[in-house]
Coordinates of C-alpha atoms and ligand atoms in Angstrom, one line a residue:
M1 CA -0.3 -0.1 -0.2
V2 CA 1.0 3.7 -0.8
S3 CA 0.1 7.5 0.7
L4 CA -0.7 10.0 -1.7
T5 CA -2.8 13.3 -1.1
I6 CA -6.1 13.7 -2.7
N7 CA -7.4 17.5 -2.0
G8 CA -5.6 17.7 0.8
R9 CA -6.6 14.2 2.3
I10 CA -4.0 11.1 2.7
V11 CA -5.6 8.5 0.9
K12 CA -4.0 4.5 1.0
A13 CA -3.9 2.9 -2.7
K14 CA -2.2 -0.2 -4.0
D15 CA 1.4 0.8 -5.7
G16 CA 0.3 1.3 -9.6
E17 CA -3.0 1.4 -9.4
M18 CA -4.6 3.6 -11.7
L19 CA -5.7 7.0 -10.2
L20 CA -9.1 6.9 -11.5
A21 CA -9.8 3.9 -9.8
V22 CA -8.6 5.5 -6.4
L23 CA -11.0 8.9 -6.9
R24 CA -13.7 6.7 -7.7
R25 CA -13.3 4.5 -4.7
E26 CA -12.8 7.6 -2.6
K27 CA -16.1 8.8 -4.1
I28 CA -14.4 12.3 -6.0
D29 CA -16.3 12.9 -9.2
V30 CA -13.9 13.3 -12.1
P31 CA -15.6 13.1 -15.5
A32 CA -14.6 10.1 -17.3
M33 CA -16.6 9.5 -20.2
C34 CA -14.4 6.9 -22.1
H35 CA -14.2 5.0 -18.7
H36 CA -15.4 1.5 -17.8
A37 CA -14.2 -0.5 -14.8
A38 CA -14.4 -3.8 -16.9
V39 CA -11.8 -2.7 -19.5
E40 CA -8.5 -1.1 -20.1
P41 CA -8.1 2.5 -20.2
F42 CA -8.0 4.1 -23.4
G43 CA -7.6 8.2 -22.6
A44 CA -9.9 9.2 -25.4
C45 CA -12.0 11.8 -23.8
R46 CA -9.3 13.4 -21.2
L47 CA -11.9 14.9 -19.3
C48 CA -10.3 12.6 -16.5
V49 CA -7.6 15.1 -16.2
V50 CA -6.2 16.1 -12.7
E51 CA -3.2 18.1 -11.6
I52 CA -0.5 15.9 -9.7
T53 CA 2.6 17.6 -8.3
R54 CA 5.6 16.2 -5.2
A55 CA 6.8 17.6 -2.5
E56 CA 10.5 17.2 -4.2
W57 CA 8.9 19.0 -7.4
K58 CA 9.1 22.3 -5.8
G59 CA 6.1 23.9 -7.1
W60 CA 6.0 22.4 -10.6
C61 CA 3.1 20.2 -11.5
D62 CA 2.2 18.4 -14.5
Y63 CA -1.8 17.7 -15.9
V64 CA -2.5 13.5 -16.4
T65 CA -5.5 11.9 -17.4
S66 CA -5.9 9.6 -14.3
C67 CA -7.5 7.1 -15.7
L68 CA -4.0 6.0 -17.3
Y69 CA -1.7 7.0 -14.3
P70 CA -0.4 4.7 -11.9
V71 CA -0.4 6.3 -8.2
S72 CA 3.1 6.1 -6.3
P73 CA 3.8 7.0 -2.8
G74 CA 3.7 10.8 -2.2
L75 CA 1.4 11.8 -5.3
I76 CA 0.2 14.9 -4.6
V77 CA -3.2 15.3 -6.6
N78 CA -5.6 18.4 -7.4
T79 CA -8.7 17.0 -8.9
H80 CA -10.4 20.2 -9.3
S81 CA -8.1 23.1 -9.3
D82 CA -8.7 26.5 -11.4
K83 CA -6.3 25.0 -14.3
V84 CA -7.9 21.4 -14.3
N85 CA -11.6 23.1 -14.2
E86 CA -10.2 25.3 -16.8
L87 CA -9.0 22.2 -19.1
R88 CA -12.1 20.5 -18.6
R89 CA -13.9 23.4 -20.0
T90 CA -12.0 23.8 -23.1
I91 CA -12.7 20.2 -23.9
L92 CA -16.4 19.9 -23.5
D93 CA -16.4 23.5 -25.5
L94 CA -14.8 21.6 -28.3
F95 CA -17.1 18.3 -27.8
L96 CA -20.1 20.8 -27.6
A97 CA -19.0 22.1 -31.1
R98 CA -18.4 18.6 -32.3
H99 CA -21.7 17.2 -30.9
P100 CA -24.0 20.1 -30.6
D101 CA -27.3 17.8 -30.5
C102 CA -26.1 15.6 -27.7
P103 CA -27.7 15.8 -24.2
E104 CA -25.3 14.0 -22.1
I105 CA -22.1 16.0 -23.2
A106 CA -24.4 19.4 -23.1
E107 CA -25.3 18.4 -19.5
L108 CA -21.9 17.6 -18.6
A109 CA -20.9 21.0 -20.0
G110 CA -23.1 23.0 -18.1
E111 CA -22.1 21.4 -15.0
Y112 CA -19.0 23.3 -15.9
G113 CA -20.4 26.4 -16.8
V114 CA -20.3 25.8 -20.5
F115 CA -23.5 26.4 -22.2
K116 CA -22.6 27.5 -25.7
T117 CA -19.3 26.4 -27.7
T118 CA -16.7 29.3 -28.3
Y119 CA -15.7 27.1 -31.6
E120 CA -17.3 26.8 -35.0
T121 CA -20.4 24.3 -34.8
V122 CA -19.9 20.9 -36.9
V123 CA -23.1 20.5 -38.8
G124 CA -24.6 17.1 -39.4
G125 CA -22.4 15.3 -36.9
N126 CA -23.3 12.6 -35.0
N127 CA -23.0 12.2 -31.1
C128 CA -20.5 9.9 -31.2
I129 CA -17.5 10.8 -29.5
L130 CA -15.0 7.8 -30.7
C131 CA -14.2 7.2 -27.1
G132 CA -13.6 3.5 -28.1
L133 CA -16.0 1.9 -25.0
C134 CA -18.3 0.1 -26.9
T135 CA -15.6 -2.0 -29.6
R136 CA -13.6 -2.6 -26.2
I137 CA -16.7 -3.9 -24.3
C138 CA -17.6 -5.8 -27.0
D139 CA -14.0 -7.4 -27.7
R140 CA -13.9 -7.8 -23.7
M141 CA -16.9 -9.9 -24.1
G142 CA -15.1 -11.7 -26.6
F143 CA -17.5 -11.1 -30.1
T144 CA -15.6 -8.4 -31.7
A145 CA -18.5 -7.5 -33.7
I146 CA -18.0 -3.9 -34.2
S147 CA -14.6 -1.8 -34.4
T148 CA -13.6 2.0 -35.2
V149 CA -13.2 2.2 -39.4
G150 CA -12.0 4.9 -41.5
R151 CA -9.9 8.0 -40.8
G152 CA -9.8 11.4 -39.7
H153 CA -13.4 13.1 -40.0
G154 CA -14.6 9.8 -41.4
K155 CA -13.8 7.8 -38.6
E156 CA -16.7 5.9 -36.9
V157 CA -18.0 3.1 -35.1
A158 CA -19.4 0.1 -37.4
P159 CA -19.4 -3.3 -38.3
P160 CA -17.0 -4.9 -40.6
L161 CA -17.7 -3.9 -44.6
R162 CA -20.7 -1.6 -42.5
Q163 CA -22.6 -5.3 -42.8
A164 CA -24.9 -6.6 -40.1
P165 CA -22.3 -8.3 -37.8
P166 CA -22.3 -11.9 -38.0
D167 CA -20.5 -12.6 -34.9
C168 CA -23.1 -10.1 -32.9
V169 CA -25.0 -11.6 -30.1
G170 CA -27.6 -9.1 -29.4
C171 CA -26.1 -8.2 -25.8
L172 CA -26.8 -4.7 -25.5
A173 CA -23.6 -4.1 -24.0
C174 CA -22.1 -1.7 -26.3
A175 CA -25.3 0.0 -26.7
E176 CA -26.0 0.2 -22.8
N177 CA -22.2 1.6 -22.0
C178 CA -22.3 4.4 -24.7
P179 CA -21.7 7.4 -22.9
T180 CA -23.5 9.6 -25.5
K181 CA -26.3 6.9 -26.1
F182 CA -25.3 6.8 -29.8
I183 CA -25.9 3.0 -30.2
E184 CA -29.3 2.5 -31.2
Y185 CA -31.2 -0.3 -30.3
K186 CA -35.2 -1.5 -30.5
L187 CA -37.1 -3.4 -28.5
R188 CA -40.3 -5.0 -30.0
K189 CA -42.6 -7.7 -28.1
K190 CA -39.8 -10.7 -28.0
R191 CA -37.1 -9.2 -30.1
V192 CA -34.2 -6.8 -30.5
T193 CA -32.9 -5.2 -33.6
I194 CA -29.3 -4.0 -33.1
W195 CA -26.6 -3.1 -35.6
E196 CA -29.0 -4.1 -38.4
R197 CA -29.7 -7.6 -37.0
E198 CA -32.6 -8.9 -35.2
F199 CA -32.5 -11.2 -32.3
E200 CA -35.2 -13.3 -30.4
L201 CA -35.5 -12.8 -26.5
L202 CA -35.8 -15.2 -24.4
T203 CA -39.1 -15.4 -22.0
C204 CA -39.1 -16.1 -18.1
T205 CA -40.8 -19.1 -17.6
K206 CA -42.1 -18.2 -14.1
C207 CA -43.0 -14.4 -15.0
G208 CA -43.2 -13.9 -18.6
K209 CA -41.1 -11.2 -19.1
T210 CA -38.0 -11.1 -21.7
T211 CA -34.5 -11.4 -20.7
I212 CA -31.6 -11.8 -22.8
T213 CA -31.1 -13.0 -26.7
K214 CA -31.6 -16.4 -27.3
D215 CA -27.7 -16.0 -29.2
F216 CA -26.5 -14.3 -26.2
A217 CA -27.7 -17.0 -23.8
E218 CA -26.1 -20.0 -26.2
Y219 CA -22.7 -18.1 -26.3
L220 CA -22.8 -18.0 -22.8
S221 CA -23.7 -22.1 -21.9
R222 CA -20.9 -23.0 -24.5
H223 CA -18.2 -20.1 -23.4
R224 CA -18.6 -19.9 -20.4
A225 CA -20.0 -23.0 -19.1
I226 CA -23.6 -22.1 -17.8
D227 CA -26.0 -24.3 -17.4
A228 CA -28.4 -23.3 -20.4
G229 CA -31.7 -23.9 -17.6
Y230 CA -30.1 -21.2 -15.7
F231 CA -31.5 -18.8 -18.3
E232 CA -35.4 -20.3 -18.1
I233 CA -36.2 -17.8 -15.3
C234 CA -35.2 -13.7 -14.9
D235 CA -33.2 -12.4 -12.2
E236 CA -35.9 -11.3 -10.3
C237 CA -37.7 -14.3 -10.1
R238 CA -34.2 -16.3 -9.2
R239 CA -34.0 -14.1 -6.1
K240 CA -37.7 -14.4 -5.2
N241 CA -37.0 -18.1 -5.3
L242 CA -33.9 -18.0 -3.1
A243 CA -35.6 -15.6 -0.7
V244 CA -38.5 -18.5 -0.7
S245 CA -35.8 -21.2 0.1
M246 CA -34.3 -19.1 2.7
G247 CA -37.1 -18.6 4.6
E248 CA -37.9 -22.4 4.0
I249 CA -34.4 -23.0 5.3
V250 CA -34.7 -20.9 8.5
N251 CA -38.3 -22.4 9.3
W252 CA -36.9 -25.6 9.0
E253 CA -33.7 -25.0 11.4
R254 CA -36.0 -23.3 13.9
E255 CA -38.3 -26.6 13.9
L256 CA -35.3 -28.8 14.3
L257 CA -34.1 -26.4 17.8
T258 CA -37.8 -26.5 19.3
Ligands
SF4_1 S1 -20.4 4.7 -30.2 FE1 -20.7 5.4 -28.2 S2 -19.1 4.1 -27.0 FE2 -19.1 3.9 -29.4 S3 -17.3 5.0 -29.7 FE3 -19.0 6.2 -30.0 S4 -19.6 7.5 -28.3 FE4 -17.9 5.8 -27.5
SF4_2 S1 -25.0 -6.5 -28.7 FE1 -23.3 -7.0 -30.6 S2 -21.7 -5.4 -30.9 FE2 -22.9 -5.0 -28.9 S3 -21.1 -5.2 -27.7 FE3 -22.9 -7.0 -27.4 S4 -21.8 -8.7 -29.2 FE4 -20.9 -6.5 -29.6
FES3 S1 -11.9 8.5 -18.7 FE1 -9.7 9.1 -18.7 S2 -9.1 10.0 -20.7 FE2 -11.4 9.4 -20.9

């Protein structure tokens, strides 16, 4: 374990742990649009920038992306100095110019007092900030169904050859974790459509609610050794079943003791 100082408070952390993880654990709010604890940090959005210094730096300081910065003993961190807030405002100002119709960016920018961009607005753009979270999560789950394609202004997230991705199982992890809600999907009755592919949803045999896609369940059974029967009921019914069983066990123990 190492000691560091964050916003004037001594904090313990594992040597080499990423600074953003420590900030999250300490409930210090730092914006981080391209971060997800389940995947490797990528450093795309730059919003998690913080100010760092050390006693031996004699007043000199640096600005680093906390998601990619490993902590070490004696580190002194300021997460909301004037300069840090100014850097975040500039990033959000640029985001607002590139993605003027994105409510998530507008809301975060508003929190930093940026209500209108000072740059020229990009007309006809989309809300994808190219943070790569969707592709990293899809890769991490083992599907690699989507990736970033093209270069420069033409760069975008898309399936191979921009066609319905054969490796997609409709798990929706890309869409649910997209910080700007750019990836759309449609739920209709017992089917879900994403990336121009339509999937059948399983139905809970107890309550009738739809759960995950049949393709996703088959993948989990095959590659994660989860029994196919596990997907026959939804999480809520599973919890209720467990609560009922626990109640029965408690009753049974009480009867044994009396
Ligand atoms: S689609 Fe969403 S998650 Fe994927 S790169 Fe764009 S903003 Fe990030
Ligand atoms: S829905 Fe398809 S593209 Fe999105 S994470 Fe799941 S497998 Fe990947
Ligand atoms: S969360 Fe660190 S750069 Fe995006």
